């Protein structure tokens, strides 16, 4: 595909103009950032893995009726997506205490929550994506009541499905962050799941050993970050398991 006009560059992805006015090309970079971009690194192959894992997850979710922005994967690092107006919320769903919830509420990491909890953060890097209440969303007009209700319903369905999907490959879904957007349709707009779902945006722990298979390996200097993402992709059946293969990702079928 010919190089297209860059519209936006984020910490882990770039958005380019798509072939049609209602599409974009989402490019997955190898860059990793944490703590509001105070910690940065380049992790060889991370973008390729996240492109594949996010494609896999979005396709499975579409099969159970979750409308997503994903259209098709174009190559190793790019996917064609529907152009949406991003709702400025990070929607976090938690099953087990970890990260900022553990810190904020003094709950030990790993403690199963009494029920799944949906939280909202405002998508504002300059403020460190602060936790907000639903009241803020309505008062400041970031989304309507109907949109918030739909977003919570979709998030809980996504959580149910993903918990089962990961349990099937020996992984506990601790928590995840998702984003939604508005896509114009004839009589208004439709809410679509947007952005990505990958080990960058989820906490994934091995069921037997509690080994972290997600971005906390980078945040907490645990090492072997790409290898952990590769392990997730391999268990999902996206890449062939081959311990002898060096992490140059040659295991990923190259029809791109
Ligand atoms: P926490 O609030 O505990 O830091 O994160 C909760 C979950 O949301 C984790 O799975 C974390 O990876 C994800 N998350 C929170 N904020 C961000 C963010 O700005 N970017 C990404 N990729 N994931 C996030």
Coordinates of C-alpha atoms and ligand atoms in Angstrom, one line a residue:
X1 CA 0.0 0.0 0.0
X2 CA 1.4 3.4 -1.0
X3 CA 2.5 5.6 1.9
X4 CA -0.3 7.7 3.1
X5 CA -0.7 11.0 4.9
X6 CA 0.1 10.8 8.6
X7 CA -2.9 12.1 10.7
X8 CA -1.8 11.3 14.2
X9 CA 1.2 9.8 16.0
X10 CA 0.6 8.3 19.5
X11 CA 2.9 6.5 21.9
X12 CA 2.5 3.1 20.4
X13 CA 0.6 3.6 17.1
X14 CA 0.3 5.9 14.1
X15 CA -2.9 6.7 12.2
X16 CA -2.7 7.3 8.5
X17 CA -5.3 8.4 6.0
X18 CA -7.2 5.4 4.7
X19 CA -8.1 4.5 1.1
X20 CA -11.7 5.9 1.7
X21 CA -12.8 8.9 3.6
X22 CA -14.3 6.8 6.4
X23 CA -11.3 4.6 6.9
X24 CA -7.8 4.9 8.5
X25 CA -4.7 2.8 8.5
X26 CA -3.5 2.0 12.0
X27 CA 0.2 1.3 12.2
X28 CA 1.7 -0.5 15.3
X29 CA 5.1 0.8 16.4
X30 CA 7.7 -1.1 18.5
X31 CA 7.8 1.9 20.9
X32 CA 6.8 1.3 24.5
X33 CA 6.1 4.0 27.0
X34 CA 5.0 3.9 30.6
X35 CA 4.3 6.3 33.5
X36 CA 3.0 9.0 31.1
X37 CA 5.9 8.5 28.7
X38 CA 8.5 9.1 31.4
X39 CA 9.9 5.6 30.6
X40 CA 10.5 4.8 26.9
X41 CA 12.0 1.9 25.0
X42 CA 11.9 0.2 21.6
X43 CA 11.0 -3.4 21.8
X44 CA 11.8 -5.3 18.5
X45 CA 8.7 -7.0 17.2
X46 CA 6.2 -5.7 19.7
X47 CA 4.2 -3.8 17.0
X48 CA 4.0 -6.9 14.8
X49 CA 2.7 -9.0 17.8
X50 CA 0.2 -6.4 18.9
X51 CA -1.1 -6.0 15.3
X52 CA -1.8 -9.8 15.2
X53 CA -3.1 -10.2 18.7
X54 CA -5.5 -7.2 18.4
X55 CA -6.7 -8.4 15.0
X56 CA -7.4 -11.9 16.5
X57 CA -9.3 -10.4 19.5
X58 CA -11.3 -7.9 17.5
X59 CA -12.4 -10.7 15.0
X60 CA -13.5 -13.0 17.9
X61 CA -15.4 -10.1 19.5
X62 CA -17.1 -9.3 16.2
X63 CA -18.2 -12.9 16.0
X64 CA -20.2 -12.5 19.3
X65 CA -21.8 -9.3 18.0
X66 CA -19.5 -6.6 19.4
X67 CA -19.2 -3.8 16.7
X68 CA -15.6 -2.9 16.3
X69 CA -13.6 -0.5 14.1
X70 CA -11.5 -3.4 12.7
X71 CA -11.9 -4.0 8.9
X72 CA -8.8 -6.1 7.9
X73 CA -5.1 -6.5 8.6
X74 CA -3.1 -5.1 5.7
X75 CA 0.4 -6.4 6.6
X76 CA 2.7 -7.1 9.5
X77 CA 2.2 -3.7 11.1
X78 CA -0.9 -2.2 9.7
X79 CA -4.6 -2.7 9.8
X80 CA -7.5 -1.0 8.0
X81 CA -10.0 0.5 10.5
X82 CA -13.2 2.5 10.4
X83 CA -12.6 6.2 11.1
X84 CA -14.4 7.0 14.4
X85 CA -14.6 10.1 16.6
X86 CA -12.9 8.8 19.7
X87 CA -14.8 9.3 22.9
X88 CA -12.3 10.8 25.3
X89 CA -12.5 8.0 27.9
X90 CA -10.3 5.1 28.9
X91 CA -12.7 2.4 30.0
X92 CA -11.0 0.0 32.4
X93 CA -12.5 -3.3 33.5
X94 CA -11.0 -5.2 36.4
X95 CA -11.5 -8.7 37.7
X96 CA -8.5 -8.9 40.0
X97 CA -6.9 -6.1 42.0
X98 CA -3.7 -4.8 40.4
X99 CA -1.9 -1.6 39.4
X100 CA -3.5 1.7 40.3
X101 CA -6.6 0.1 42.0
X102 CA -4.3 -1.8 44.4
X103 CA -2.4 1.4 45.2
X104 CA -5.5 3.6 45.5
X105 CA -7.6 1.3 47.6
X106 CA -4.8 -0.7 49.5
X107 CA -5.9 -4.0 48.1
X108 CA -3.2 -6.6 47.6
X109 CA -2.3 -7.3 43.9
X110 CA -3.8 -10.6 42.9
X111 CA -6.9 -10.4 45.2
X112 CA -10.0 -11.4 43.2
X113 CA -12.6 -8.6 43.2
X114 CA -16.1 -9.3 44.6
X115 CA -17.4 -8.6 41.0
X116 CA -16.0 -7.1 37.8
X117 CA -15.6 -3.4 38.1
X118 CA -15.8 -0.8 35.3
X119 CA -13.9 2.4 35.8
X120 CA -13.5 5.5 33.6
X121 CA -10.5 7.7 33.1
X122 CA -10.3 10.9 31.1
X123 CA -8.1 10.5 28.1
X124 CA -5.8 13.4 28.8
X125 CA -2.0 12.6 28.7
X126 CA -1.2 16.0 30.1
X127 CA -3.2 15.2 33.2
X128 CA -2.0 11.6 33.5
X129 CA -5.5 10.1 32.4
X130 CA -7.2 10.9 35.8
X131 CA -9.9 8.5 37.2
X132 CA -13.3 10.2 36.9
X133 CA -16.9 9.4 37.9
X134 CA -19.8 8.8 35.6
X135 CA -21.1 12.2 36.8
X136 CA -18.2 14.0 35.3
X137 CA -18.9 12.4 31.9
X138 CA -22.5 13.6 31.9
X139 CA -21.7 17.0 33.4
X140 CA -19.0 17.8 30.9
X141 CA -20.8 16.2 28.0
X142 CA -18.1 13.7 27.1
X143 CA -20.8 11.1 26.3
X144 CA -24.5 10.9 26.7
X145 CA -26.3 8.7 29.3
X146 CA -27.3 6.3 26.5
X147 CA -23.7 6.1 25.2
X148 CA -22.3 5.4 28.7
X149 CA -25.0 2.7 29.3
X150 CA -24.0 1.1 25.9
X151 CA -20.3 1.3 26.7
X152 CA -20.7 -0.3 30.1
X153 CA -22.9 -3.1 28.6
X154 CA -20.3 -3.8 25.8
X155 CA -17.4 -3.6 28.2
X156 CA -18.9 -6.3 30.5
X157 CA -19.7 -8.6 27.5
X158 CA -16.2 -8.1 26.2
X159 CA -14.8 -8.9 29.7
X160 CA -17.0 -12.1 29.9
X161 CA -15.8 -13.3 26.5
X162 CA -12.2 -12.5 27.0
X163 CA -12.0 -14.0 30.4
X164 CA -13.3 -17.3 28.9
X165 CA -11.0 -17.0 25.9
X166 CA -7.9 -16.5 28.0
X167 CA -8.9 -19.1 30.6
X168 CA -9.0 -21.6 27.7
X169 CA -5.2 -20.9 27.1
X170 CA -4.2 -20.9 30.8
X171 CA -4.2 -17.1 31.3
X172 CA -6.1 -15.0 33.8
X173 CA -7.5 -11.7 32.5
X174 CA -6.7 -9.4 35.5
X175 CA -7.8 -6.2 33.9
X176 CA -7.8 -4.3 30.6
X177 CA -8.3 -0.8 29.1
X178 CA -10.5 -0.2 26.0
X179 CA -11.6 2.8 24.0
X180 CA -14.8 3.5 22.0
X181 CA -15.6 5.8 19.1
X182 CA -18.6 7.2 17.2
X183 CA -19.0 6.0 13.6
X184 CA -21.5 7.9 11.5
X185 CA -24.5 5.9 10.2
X186 CA -27.7 6.9 8.3
X187 CA -29.7 7.8 11.4
X188 CA -26.9 9.2 13.7
X189 CA -23.9 7.2 14.9
X190 CA -23.0 3.8 16.1
X191 CA -20.6 3.1 19.1
X192 CA -17.7 1.0 18.0
X193 CA -14.9 -0.7 20.0
X194 CA -11.8 1.2 18.8
X195 CA -8.0 1.4 19.5
X196 CA -6.5 -2.0 20.3
X197 CA -6.7 -5.0 22.7
X198 CA -3.2 -6.4 23.2
X199 CA -0.8 -7.2 26.1
X200 CA 0.0 -3.4 26.0
X201 CA -3.6 -2.7 27.2
X202 CA -4.4 -5.8 29.3
X203 CA -2.9 -7.5 32.4
X204 CA -2.5 -11.2 31.6
X205 CA -1.1 -13.7 34.2
X206 CA -0.3 -17.3 33.7
X207 CA -2.9 -19.3 35.6
X208 CA -0.4 -21.7 37.2
X209 CA 2.6 -19.5 37.9
X210 CA 1.1 -16.0 37.9
X211 CA 3.9 -15.0 35.5
X212 CA 3.0 -11.6 34.0
X213 CA 2.5 -11.8 30.2
X214 CA 1.9 -8.2 29.6
X215 CA 3.2 -4.6 29.6
X216 CA 3.9 -4.8 33.4
X217 CA 7.1 -6.7 32.3
X218 CA 8.2 -3.4 30.8
X219 CA 6.8 -1.1 33.4
X220 CA 8.4 -3.1 36.3
X221 CA 11.7 -4.0 34.5
X222 CA 10.9 -7.7 34.6
X223 CA 12.6 -8.4 31.2
X224 CA 11.6 -10.6 28.3
X225 CA 8.8 -8.3 27.3
X226 CA 8.5 -9.4 23.6
X227 CA 8.9 -13.0 24.6
X228 CA 5.9 -12.7 26.9
X229 CA 3.8 -11.1 24.1
X230 CA 5.0 -13.9 21.8
X231 CA 3.9 -16.5 24.4
X232 CA 0.4 -14.9 24.3
X233 CA 0.3 -15.0 20.5
X234 CA 1.5 -18.6 20.5
X235 CA -1.0 -19.8 23.0
X236 CA -3.8 -18.1 21.0
X237 CA -2.6 -20.1 18.0
X238 CA -1.6 -16.9 16.1
X239 CA 2.0 -17.9 15.7
X240 CA 3.5 -21.4 15.6
X241 CA 5.2 -22.5 18.8
X242 CA 8.8 -23.0 18.1
X243 CA 11.2 -22.5 21.0
X244 CA 14.2 -22.9 18.6
X245 CA 13.1 -19.8 16.6
X246 CA 15.0 -16.7 17.7
X247 CA 12.7 -13.7 18.5
X248 CA 13.0 -12.3 15.0
X249 CA 9.3 -13.2 14.5
X250 CA 10.1 -15.3 11.4
X251 CA 7.5 -17.7 12.8
X252 CA 4.8 -15.3 11.8
X253 CA 3.5 -16.4 8.4
X254 CA 4.8 -13.9 5.9
X255 CA 2.1 -13.5 3.3
X256 CA 2.1 -9.7 3.9
Ligands
LIG1 P1 -3.9 0.7 35.9 O1 -5.0 1.7 36.1 O2 -3.9 -0.3 37.0 O3 -2.6 1.3 35.6 O4 -4.3 -0.1 34.5 C1 -5.4 -0.9 34.4 C2 -5.4 -1.6 33.1 O5 -5.6 -0.6 32.0 C3 -4.1 -2.3 32.8 O6 -4.4 -3.4 32.0 C4 -3.3 -1.3 31.9 O7 -2.5 -2.0 31.0 C5 -4.5 -0.6 31.2 N1 -4.2 0.8 30.9 C6 -4.4 1.9 31.8 N2 -4.0 3.0 31.2 C7 -3.5 2.7 30.0 C8 -2.9 3.5 28.9 O8 -2.8 4.7 29.0 N3 -2.5 2.8 27.9 C9 -2.6 1.4 27.8 N4 -2.1 0.8 26.6 N5 -3.2 0.7 28.7 C10 -3.6 1.3 29.8

